[in-house]
PDB file of N, CA, C and O in Angstrom:
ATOM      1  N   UNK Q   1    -246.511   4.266 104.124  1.00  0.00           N
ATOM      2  CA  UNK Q   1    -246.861   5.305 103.186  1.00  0.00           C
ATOM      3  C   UNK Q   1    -245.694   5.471 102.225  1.00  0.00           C
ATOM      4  O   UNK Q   1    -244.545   5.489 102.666  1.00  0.00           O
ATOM      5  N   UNK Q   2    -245.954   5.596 100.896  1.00  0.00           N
ATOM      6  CA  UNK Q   2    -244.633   5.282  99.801  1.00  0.00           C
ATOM      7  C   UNK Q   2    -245.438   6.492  98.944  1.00  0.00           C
ATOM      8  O   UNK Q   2    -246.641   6.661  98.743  1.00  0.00           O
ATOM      9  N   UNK Q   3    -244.284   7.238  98.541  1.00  0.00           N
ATOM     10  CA  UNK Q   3    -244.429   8.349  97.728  1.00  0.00           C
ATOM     11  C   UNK Q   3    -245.334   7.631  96.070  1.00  0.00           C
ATOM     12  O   UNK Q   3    -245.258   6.472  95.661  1.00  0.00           O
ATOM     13  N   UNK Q   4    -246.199   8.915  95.373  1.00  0.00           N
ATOM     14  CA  UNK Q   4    -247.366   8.157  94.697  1.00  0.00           C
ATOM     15  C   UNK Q   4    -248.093   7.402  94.701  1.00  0.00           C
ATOM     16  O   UNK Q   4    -248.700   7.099  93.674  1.00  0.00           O
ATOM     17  N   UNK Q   5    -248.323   6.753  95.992  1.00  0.00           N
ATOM     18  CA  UNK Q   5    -249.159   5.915  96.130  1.00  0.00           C
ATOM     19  C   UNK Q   5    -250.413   6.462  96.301  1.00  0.00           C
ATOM     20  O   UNK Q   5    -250.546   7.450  97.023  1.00  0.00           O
ATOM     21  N   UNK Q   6    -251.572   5.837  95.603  1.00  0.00           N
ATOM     22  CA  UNK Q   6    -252.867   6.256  95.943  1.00  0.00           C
ATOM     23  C   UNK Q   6    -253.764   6.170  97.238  1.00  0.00           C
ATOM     24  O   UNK Q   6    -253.851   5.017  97.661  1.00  0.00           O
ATOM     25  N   UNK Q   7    -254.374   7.008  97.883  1.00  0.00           N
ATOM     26  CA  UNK Q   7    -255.144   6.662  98.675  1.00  0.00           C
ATOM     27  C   UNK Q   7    -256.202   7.048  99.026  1.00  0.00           C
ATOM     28  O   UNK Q   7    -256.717   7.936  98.346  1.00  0.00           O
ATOM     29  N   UNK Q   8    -256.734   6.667  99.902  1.00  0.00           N
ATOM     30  CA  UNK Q   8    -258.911   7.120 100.035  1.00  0.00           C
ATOM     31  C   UNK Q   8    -258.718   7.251 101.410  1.00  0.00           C
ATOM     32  O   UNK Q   8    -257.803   6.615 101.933  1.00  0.00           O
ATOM     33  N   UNK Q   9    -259.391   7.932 102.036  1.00  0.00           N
ATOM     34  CA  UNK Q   9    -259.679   9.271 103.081  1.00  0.00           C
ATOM     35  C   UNK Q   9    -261.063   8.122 104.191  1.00  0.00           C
ATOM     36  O   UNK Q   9    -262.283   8.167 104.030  1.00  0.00           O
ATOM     37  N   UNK Q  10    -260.553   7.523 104.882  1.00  0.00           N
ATOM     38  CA  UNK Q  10    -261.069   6.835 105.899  1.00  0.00           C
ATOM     39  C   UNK Q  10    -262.303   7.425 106.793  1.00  0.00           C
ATOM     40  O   UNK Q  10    -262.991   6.767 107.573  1.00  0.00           O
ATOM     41  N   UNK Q  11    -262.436   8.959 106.470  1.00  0.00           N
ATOM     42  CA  UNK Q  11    -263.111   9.532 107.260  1.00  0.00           C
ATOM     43  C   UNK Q  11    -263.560  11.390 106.786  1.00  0.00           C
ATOM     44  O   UNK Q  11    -262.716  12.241 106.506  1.00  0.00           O
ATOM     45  N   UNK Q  12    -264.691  11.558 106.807  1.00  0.00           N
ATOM     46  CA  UNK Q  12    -265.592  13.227 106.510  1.00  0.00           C
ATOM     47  C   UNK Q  12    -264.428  13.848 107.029  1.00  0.00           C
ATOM     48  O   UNK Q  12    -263.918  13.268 107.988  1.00  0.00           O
ATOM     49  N   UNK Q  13    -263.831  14.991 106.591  1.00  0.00           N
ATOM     50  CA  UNK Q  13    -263.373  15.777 106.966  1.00  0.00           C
ATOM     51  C   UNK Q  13    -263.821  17.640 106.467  1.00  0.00           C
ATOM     52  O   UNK Q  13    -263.174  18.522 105.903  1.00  0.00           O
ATOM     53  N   UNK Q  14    -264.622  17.600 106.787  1.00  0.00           N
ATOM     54  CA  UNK Q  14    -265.417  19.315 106.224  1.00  0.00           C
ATOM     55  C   UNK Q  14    -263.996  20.205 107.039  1.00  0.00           C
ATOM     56  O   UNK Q  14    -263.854  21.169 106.286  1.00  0.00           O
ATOM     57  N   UNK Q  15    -263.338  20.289 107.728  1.00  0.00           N
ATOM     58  CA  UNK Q  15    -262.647  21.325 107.687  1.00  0.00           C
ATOM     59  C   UNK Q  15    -261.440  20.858 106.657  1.00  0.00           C
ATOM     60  O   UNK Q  15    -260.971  21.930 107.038  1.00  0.00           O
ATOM     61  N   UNK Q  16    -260.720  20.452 105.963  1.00  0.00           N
ATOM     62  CA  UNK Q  16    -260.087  20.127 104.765  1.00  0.00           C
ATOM     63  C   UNK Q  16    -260.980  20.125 103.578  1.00  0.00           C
ATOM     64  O   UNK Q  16    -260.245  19.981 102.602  1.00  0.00           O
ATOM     65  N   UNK Q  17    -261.875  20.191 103.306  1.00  0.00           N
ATOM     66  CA  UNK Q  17    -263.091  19.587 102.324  1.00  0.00           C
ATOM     67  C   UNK Q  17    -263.281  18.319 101.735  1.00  0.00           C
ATOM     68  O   UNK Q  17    -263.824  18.058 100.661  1.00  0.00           O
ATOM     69  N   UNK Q  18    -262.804  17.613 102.508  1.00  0.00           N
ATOM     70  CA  UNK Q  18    -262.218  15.799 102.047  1.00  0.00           C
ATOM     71  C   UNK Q  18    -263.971  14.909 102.826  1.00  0.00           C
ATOM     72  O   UNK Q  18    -264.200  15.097 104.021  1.00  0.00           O
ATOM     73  N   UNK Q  19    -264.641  14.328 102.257  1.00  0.00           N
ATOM     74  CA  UNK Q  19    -265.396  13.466 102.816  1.00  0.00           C
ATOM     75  C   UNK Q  19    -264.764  11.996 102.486  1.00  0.00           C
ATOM     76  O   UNK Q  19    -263.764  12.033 101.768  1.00  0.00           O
ATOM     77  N   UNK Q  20    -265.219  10.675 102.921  1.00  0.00           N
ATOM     78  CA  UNK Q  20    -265.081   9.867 103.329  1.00  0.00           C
ATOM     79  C   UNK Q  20    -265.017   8.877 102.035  1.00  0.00           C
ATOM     80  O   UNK Q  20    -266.052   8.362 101.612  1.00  0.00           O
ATOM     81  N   UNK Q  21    -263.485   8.587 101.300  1.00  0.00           N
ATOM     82  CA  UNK Q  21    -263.604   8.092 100.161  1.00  0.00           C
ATOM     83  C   UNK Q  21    -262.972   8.658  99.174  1.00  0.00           C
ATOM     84  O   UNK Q  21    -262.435   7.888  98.378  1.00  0.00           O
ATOM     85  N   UNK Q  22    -262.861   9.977  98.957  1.00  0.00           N
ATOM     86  CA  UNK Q  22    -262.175  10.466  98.327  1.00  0.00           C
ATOM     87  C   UNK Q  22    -260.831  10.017  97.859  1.00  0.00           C
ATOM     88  O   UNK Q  22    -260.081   9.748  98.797  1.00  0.00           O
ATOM     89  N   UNK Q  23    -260.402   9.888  96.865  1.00  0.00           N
ATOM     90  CA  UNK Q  23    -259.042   9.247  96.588  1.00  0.00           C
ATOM     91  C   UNK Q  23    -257.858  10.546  96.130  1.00  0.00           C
ATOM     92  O   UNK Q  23    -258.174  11.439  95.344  1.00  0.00           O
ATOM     93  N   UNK Q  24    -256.201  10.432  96.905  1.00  0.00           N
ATOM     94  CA  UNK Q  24    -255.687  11.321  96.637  1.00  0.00           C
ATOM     95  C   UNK Q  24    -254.540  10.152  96.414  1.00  0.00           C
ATOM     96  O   UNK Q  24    -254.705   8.958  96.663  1.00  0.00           O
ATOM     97  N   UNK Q  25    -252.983  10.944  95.731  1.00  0.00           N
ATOM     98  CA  UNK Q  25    -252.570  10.613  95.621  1.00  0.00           C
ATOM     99  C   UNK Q  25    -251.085  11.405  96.373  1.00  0.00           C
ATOM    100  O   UNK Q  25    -251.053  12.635  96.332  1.00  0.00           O
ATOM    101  N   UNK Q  26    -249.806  10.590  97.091  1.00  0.00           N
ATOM    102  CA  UNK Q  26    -248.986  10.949  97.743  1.00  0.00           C
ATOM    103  C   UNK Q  26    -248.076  11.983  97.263  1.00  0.00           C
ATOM    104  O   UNK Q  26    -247.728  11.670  96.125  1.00  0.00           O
ATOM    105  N   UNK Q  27    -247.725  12.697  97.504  1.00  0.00           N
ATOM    106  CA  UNK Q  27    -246.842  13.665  96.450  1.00  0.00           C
ATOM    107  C   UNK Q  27    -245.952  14.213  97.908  1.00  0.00           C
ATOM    108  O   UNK Q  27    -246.083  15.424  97.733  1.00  0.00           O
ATOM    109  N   UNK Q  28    -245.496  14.142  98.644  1.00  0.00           N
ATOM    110  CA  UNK Q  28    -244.791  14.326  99.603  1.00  0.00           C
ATOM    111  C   UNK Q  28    -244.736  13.151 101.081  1.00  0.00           C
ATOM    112  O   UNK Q  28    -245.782  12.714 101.561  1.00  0.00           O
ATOM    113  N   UNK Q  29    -243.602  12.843 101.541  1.00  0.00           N
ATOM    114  CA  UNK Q  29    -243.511  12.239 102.726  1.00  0.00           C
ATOM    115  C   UNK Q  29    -243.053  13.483 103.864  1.00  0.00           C
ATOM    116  O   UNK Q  29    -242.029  14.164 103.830  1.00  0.00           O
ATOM    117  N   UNK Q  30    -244.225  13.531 104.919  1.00  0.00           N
ATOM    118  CA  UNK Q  30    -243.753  14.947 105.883  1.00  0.00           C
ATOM    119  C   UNK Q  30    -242.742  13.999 107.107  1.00  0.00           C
ATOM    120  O   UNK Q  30    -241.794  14.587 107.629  1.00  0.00           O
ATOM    121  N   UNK Q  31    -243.071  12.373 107.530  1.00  0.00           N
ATOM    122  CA  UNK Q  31    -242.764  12.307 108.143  1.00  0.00           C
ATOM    123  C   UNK Q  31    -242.341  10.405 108.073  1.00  0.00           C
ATOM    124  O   UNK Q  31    -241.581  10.217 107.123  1.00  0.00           O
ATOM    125  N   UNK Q  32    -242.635   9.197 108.769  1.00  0.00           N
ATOM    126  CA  UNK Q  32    -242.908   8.198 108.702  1.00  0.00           C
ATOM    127  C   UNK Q  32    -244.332   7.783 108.613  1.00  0.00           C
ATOM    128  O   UNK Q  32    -244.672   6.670 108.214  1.00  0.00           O
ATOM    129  N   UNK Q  33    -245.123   8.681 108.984  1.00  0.00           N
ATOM    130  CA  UNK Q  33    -246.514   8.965 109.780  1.00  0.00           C
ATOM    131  C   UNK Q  33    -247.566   9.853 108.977  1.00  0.00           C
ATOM    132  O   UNK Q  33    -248.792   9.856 109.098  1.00  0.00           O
ATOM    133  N   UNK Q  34    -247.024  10.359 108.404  1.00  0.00           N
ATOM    134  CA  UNK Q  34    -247.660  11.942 108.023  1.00  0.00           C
ATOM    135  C   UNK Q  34    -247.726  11.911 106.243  1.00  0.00           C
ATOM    136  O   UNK Q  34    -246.687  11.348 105.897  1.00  0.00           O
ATOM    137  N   UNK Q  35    -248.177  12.124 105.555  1.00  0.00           N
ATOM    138  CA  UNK Q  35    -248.045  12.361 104.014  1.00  0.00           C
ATOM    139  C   UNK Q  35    -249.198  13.721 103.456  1.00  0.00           C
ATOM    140  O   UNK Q  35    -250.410  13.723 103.671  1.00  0.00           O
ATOM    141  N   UNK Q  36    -248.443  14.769 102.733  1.00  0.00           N
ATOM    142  CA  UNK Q  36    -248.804  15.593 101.868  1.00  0.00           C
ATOM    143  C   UNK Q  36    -249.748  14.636 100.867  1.00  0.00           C
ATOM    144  O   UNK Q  36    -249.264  13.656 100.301  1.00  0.00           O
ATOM    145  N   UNK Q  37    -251.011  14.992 100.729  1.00  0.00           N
ATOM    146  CA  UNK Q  37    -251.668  13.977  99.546  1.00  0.00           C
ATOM    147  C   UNK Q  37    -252.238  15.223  98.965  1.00  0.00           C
ATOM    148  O   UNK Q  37    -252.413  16.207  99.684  1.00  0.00           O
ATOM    149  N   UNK Q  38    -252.543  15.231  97.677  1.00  0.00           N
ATOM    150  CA  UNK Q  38    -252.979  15.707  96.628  1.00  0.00           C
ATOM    151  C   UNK Q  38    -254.293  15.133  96.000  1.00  0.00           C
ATOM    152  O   UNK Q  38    -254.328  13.910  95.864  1.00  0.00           O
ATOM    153  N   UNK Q  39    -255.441  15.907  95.576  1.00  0.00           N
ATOM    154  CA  UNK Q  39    -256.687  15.181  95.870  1.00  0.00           C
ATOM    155  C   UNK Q  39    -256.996  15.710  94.146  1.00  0.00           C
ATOM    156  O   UNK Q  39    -256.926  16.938  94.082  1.00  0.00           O
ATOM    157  N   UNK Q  40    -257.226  15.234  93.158  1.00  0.00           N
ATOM    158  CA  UNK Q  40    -257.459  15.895  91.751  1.00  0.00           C
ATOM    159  C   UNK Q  40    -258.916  15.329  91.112  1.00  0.00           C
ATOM    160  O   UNK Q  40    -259.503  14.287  91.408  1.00  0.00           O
ATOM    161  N   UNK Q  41    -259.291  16.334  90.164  1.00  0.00           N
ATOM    162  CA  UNK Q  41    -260.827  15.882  89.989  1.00  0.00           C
ATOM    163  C   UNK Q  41    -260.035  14.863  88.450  1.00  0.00           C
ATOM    164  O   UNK Q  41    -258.888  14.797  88.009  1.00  0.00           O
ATOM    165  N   UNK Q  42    -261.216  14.286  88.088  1.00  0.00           N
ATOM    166  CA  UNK Q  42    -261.379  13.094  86.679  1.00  0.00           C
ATOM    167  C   UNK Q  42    -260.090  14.333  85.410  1.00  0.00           C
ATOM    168  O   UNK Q  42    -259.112  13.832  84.855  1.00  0.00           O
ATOM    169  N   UNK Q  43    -260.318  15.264  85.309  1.00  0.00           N
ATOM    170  CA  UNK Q  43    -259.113  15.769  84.633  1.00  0.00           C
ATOM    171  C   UNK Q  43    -258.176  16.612  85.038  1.00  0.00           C
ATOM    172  O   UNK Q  43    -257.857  17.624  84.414  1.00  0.00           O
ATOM    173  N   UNK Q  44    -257.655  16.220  86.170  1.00  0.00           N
ATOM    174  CA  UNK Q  44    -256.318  16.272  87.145  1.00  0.00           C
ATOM    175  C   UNK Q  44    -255.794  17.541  87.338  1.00  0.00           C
ATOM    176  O   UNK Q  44    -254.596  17.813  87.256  1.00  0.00           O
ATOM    177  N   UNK Q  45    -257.057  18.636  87.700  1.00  0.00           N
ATOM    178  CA  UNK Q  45    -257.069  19.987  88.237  1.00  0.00           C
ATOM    179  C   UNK Q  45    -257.148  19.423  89.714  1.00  0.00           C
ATOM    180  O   UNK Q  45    -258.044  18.617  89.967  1.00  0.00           O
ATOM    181  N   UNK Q  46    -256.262  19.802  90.696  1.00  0.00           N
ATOM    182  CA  UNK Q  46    -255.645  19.729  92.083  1.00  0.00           C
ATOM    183  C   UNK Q  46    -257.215  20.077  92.843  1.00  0.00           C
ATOM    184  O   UNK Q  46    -257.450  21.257  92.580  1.00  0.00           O
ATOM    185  N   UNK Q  47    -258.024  19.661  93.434  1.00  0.00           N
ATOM    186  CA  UNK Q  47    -258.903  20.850  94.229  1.00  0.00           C
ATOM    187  C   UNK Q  47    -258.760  20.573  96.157  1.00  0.00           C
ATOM    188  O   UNK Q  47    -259.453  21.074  97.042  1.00  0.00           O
ATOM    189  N   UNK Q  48    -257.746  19.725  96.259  1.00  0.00           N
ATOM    190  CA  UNK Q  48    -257.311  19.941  97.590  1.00  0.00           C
ATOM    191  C   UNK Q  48    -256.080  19.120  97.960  1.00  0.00           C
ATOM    192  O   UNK Q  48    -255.966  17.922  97.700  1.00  0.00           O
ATOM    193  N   UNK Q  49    -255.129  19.894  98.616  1.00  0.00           N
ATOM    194  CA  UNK Q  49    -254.217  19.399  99.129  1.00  0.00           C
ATOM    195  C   UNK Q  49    -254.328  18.875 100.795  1.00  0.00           C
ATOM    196  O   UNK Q  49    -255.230  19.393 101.454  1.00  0.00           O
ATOM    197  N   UNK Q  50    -253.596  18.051 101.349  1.00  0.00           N
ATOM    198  CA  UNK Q  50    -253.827  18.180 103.034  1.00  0.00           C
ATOM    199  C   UNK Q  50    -252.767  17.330 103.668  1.00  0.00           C
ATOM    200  O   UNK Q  50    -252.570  16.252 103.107  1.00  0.00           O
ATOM    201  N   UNK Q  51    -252.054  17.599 104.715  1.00  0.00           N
ATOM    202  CA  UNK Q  51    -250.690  16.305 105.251  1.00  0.00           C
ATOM    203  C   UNK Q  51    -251.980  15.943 105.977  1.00  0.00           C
ATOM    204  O   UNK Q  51    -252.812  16.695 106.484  1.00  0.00           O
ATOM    205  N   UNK Q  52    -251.945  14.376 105.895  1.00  0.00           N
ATOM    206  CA  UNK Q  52    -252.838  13.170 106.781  1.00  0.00           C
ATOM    207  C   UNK Q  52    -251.664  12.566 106.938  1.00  0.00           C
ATOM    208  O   UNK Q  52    -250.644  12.409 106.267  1.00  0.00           O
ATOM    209  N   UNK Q  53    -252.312  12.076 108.656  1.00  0.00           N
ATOM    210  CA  UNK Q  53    -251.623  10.629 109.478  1.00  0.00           C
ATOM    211  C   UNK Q  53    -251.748   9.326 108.386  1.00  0.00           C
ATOM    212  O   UNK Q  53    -252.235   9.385 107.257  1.00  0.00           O
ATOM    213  N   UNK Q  54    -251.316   8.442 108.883  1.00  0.00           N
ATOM    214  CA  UNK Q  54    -251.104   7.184 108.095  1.00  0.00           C
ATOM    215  C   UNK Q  54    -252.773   6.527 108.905  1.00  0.00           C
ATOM    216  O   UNK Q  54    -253.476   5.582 108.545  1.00  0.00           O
ATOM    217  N   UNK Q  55    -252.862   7.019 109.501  1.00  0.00           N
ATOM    218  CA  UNK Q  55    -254.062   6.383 110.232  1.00  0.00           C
ATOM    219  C   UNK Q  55    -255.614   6.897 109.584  1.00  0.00           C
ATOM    220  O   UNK Q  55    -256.680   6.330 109.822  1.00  0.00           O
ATOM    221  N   UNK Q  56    -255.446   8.033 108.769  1.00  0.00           N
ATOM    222  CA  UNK Q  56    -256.795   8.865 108.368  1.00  0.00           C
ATOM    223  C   UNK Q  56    -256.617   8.515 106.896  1.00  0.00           C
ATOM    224  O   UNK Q  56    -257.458   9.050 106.174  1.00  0.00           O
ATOM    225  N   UNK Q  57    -255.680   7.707 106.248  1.00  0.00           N
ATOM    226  CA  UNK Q  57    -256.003   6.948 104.732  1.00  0.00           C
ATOM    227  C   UNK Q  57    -256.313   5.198 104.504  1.00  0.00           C
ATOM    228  O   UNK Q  57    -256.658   4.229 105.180  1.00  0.00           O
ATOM    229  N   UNK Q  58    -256.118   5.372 103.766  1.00  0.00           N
ATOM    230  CA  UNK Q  58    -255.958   3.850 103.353  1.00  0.00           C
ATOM    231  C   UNK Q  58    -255.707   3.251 101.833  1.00  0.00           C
ATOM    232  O   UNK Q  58    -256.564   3.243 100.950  1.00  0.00           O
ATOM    233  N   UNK Q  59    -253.979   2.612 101.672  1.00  0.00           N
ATOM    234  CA  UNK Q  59    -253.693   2.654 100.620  1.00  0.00           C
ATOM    235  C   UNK Q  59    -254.609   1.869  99.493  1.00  0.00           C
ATOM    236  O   UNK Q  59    -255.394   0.997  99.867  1.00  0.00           O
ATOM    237  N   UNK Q  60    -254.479   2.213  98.104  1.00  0.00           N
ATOM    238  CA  UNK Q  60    -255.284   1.113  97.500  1.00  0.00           C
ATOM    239  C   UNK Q  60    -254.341   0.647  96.094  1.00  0.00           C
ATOM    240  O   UNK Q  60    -253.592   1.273  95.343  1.00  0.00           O
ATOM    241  N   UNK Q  61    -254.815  -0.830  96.171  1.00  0.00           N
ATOM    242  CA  UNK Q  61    -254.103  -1.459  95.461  1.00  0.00           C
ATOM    243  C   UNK Q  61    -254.860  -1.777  94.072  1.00  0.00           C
ATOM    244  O   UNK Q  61    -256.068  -1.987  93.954  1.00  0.00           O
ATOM    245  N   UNK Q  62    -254.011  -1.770  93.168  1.00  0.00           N
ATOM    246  CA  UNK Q  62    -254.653  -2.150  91.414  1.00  0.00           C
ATOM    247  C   UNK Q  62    -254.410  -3.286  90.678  1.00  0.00           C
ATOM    248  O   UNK Q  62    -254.873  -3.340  89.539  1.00  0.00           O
ATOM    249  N   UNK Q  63    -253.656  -4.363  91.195  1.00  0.00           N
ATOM    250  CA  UNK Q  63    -253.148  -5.169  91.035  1.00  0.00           C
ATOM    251  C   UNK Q  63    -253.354  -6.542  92.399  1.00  0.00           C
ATOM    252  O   UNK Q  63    -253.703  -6.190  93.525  1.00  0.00           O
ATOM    253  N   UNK Q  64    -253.113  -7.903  92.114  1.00  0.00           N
ATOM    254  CA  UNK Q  64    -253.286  -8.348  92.892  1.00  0.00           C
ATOM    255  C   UNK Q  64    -251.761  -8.275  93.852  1.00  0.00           C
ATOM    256  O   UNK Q  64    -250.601  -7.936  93.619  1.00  0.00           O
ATOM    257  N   UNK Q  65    -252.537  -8.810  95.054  1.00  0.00           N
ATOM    258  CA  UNK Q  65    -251.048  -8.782  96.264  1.00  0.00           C
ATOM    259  C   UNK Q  65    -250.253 -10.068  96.351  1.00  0.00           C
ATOM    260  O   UNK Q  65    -250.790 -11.151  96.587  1.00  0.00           O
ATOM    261  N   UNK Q  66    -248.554  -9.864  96.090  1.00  0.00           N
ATOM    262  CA  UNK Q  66    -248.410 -11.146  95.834  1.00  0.00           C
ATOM    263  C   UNK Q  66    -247.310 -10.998  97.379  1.00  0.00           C
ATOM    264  O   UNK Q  66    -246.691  -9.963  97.629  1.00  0.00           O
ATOM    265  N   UNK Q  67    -247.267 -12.171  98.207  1.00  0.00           N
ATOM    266  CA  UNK Q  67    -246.335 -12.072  99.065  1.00  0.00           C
ATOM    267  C   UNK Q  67    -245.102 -12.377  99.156  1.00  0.00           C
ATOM    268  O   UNK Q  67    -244.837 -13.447  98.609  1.00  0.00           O
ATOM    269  N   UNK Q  68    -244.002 -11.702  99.773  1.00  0.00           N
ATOM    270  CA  UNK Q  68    -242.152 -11.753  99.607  1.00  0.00           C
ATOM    271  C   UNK Q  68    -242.217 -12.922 100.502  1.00  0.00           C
ATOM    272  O   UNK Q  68    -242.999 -12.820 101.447  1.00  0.00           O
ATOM    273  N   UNK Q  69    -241.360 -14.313 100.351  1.00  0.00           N
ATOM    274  CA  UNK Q  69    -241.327 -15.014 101.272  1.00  0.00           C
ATOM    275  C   UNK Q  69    -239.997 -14.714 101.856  1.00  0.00           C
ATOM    276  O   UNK Q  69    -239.624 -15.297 102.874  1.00  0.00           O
TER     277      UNK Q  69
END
């Protein structure tokens, strides 16, 4: 998990108001494990914040992946 990085919500969550897909973006590291994400609509009014495990996102990439040898 790397600070600003984007990510999408692996799973419904109705007690956060996050369903499955949603894309937020990192705006805090709580832990190695843990990240503050920030969830904003198409003109970047905030409508939910939430710390998720590294296990309940999934980063996404915009570019292709090139590998460090």
């Amino acid at each position: 998990m790397e600070l600003l990085s984007e990510v999408a919500v692996l799973h419904d969550m109705p007690e956060k108001g996050l369903v499955r897909g949603q894309v937020g973006t990192i705006v805090e590291l709580l832990s190695p494990t843990v990240a503050e994400v920030e969830f904003s609509d198409d003109q970047g009014r905030a409508y939910a914040m939430a710390a998720l495990q590294s296990d309940e996102v999934i980063r996404l990439h915009h570019s292709p992946y090139e590998r460090v040898a």
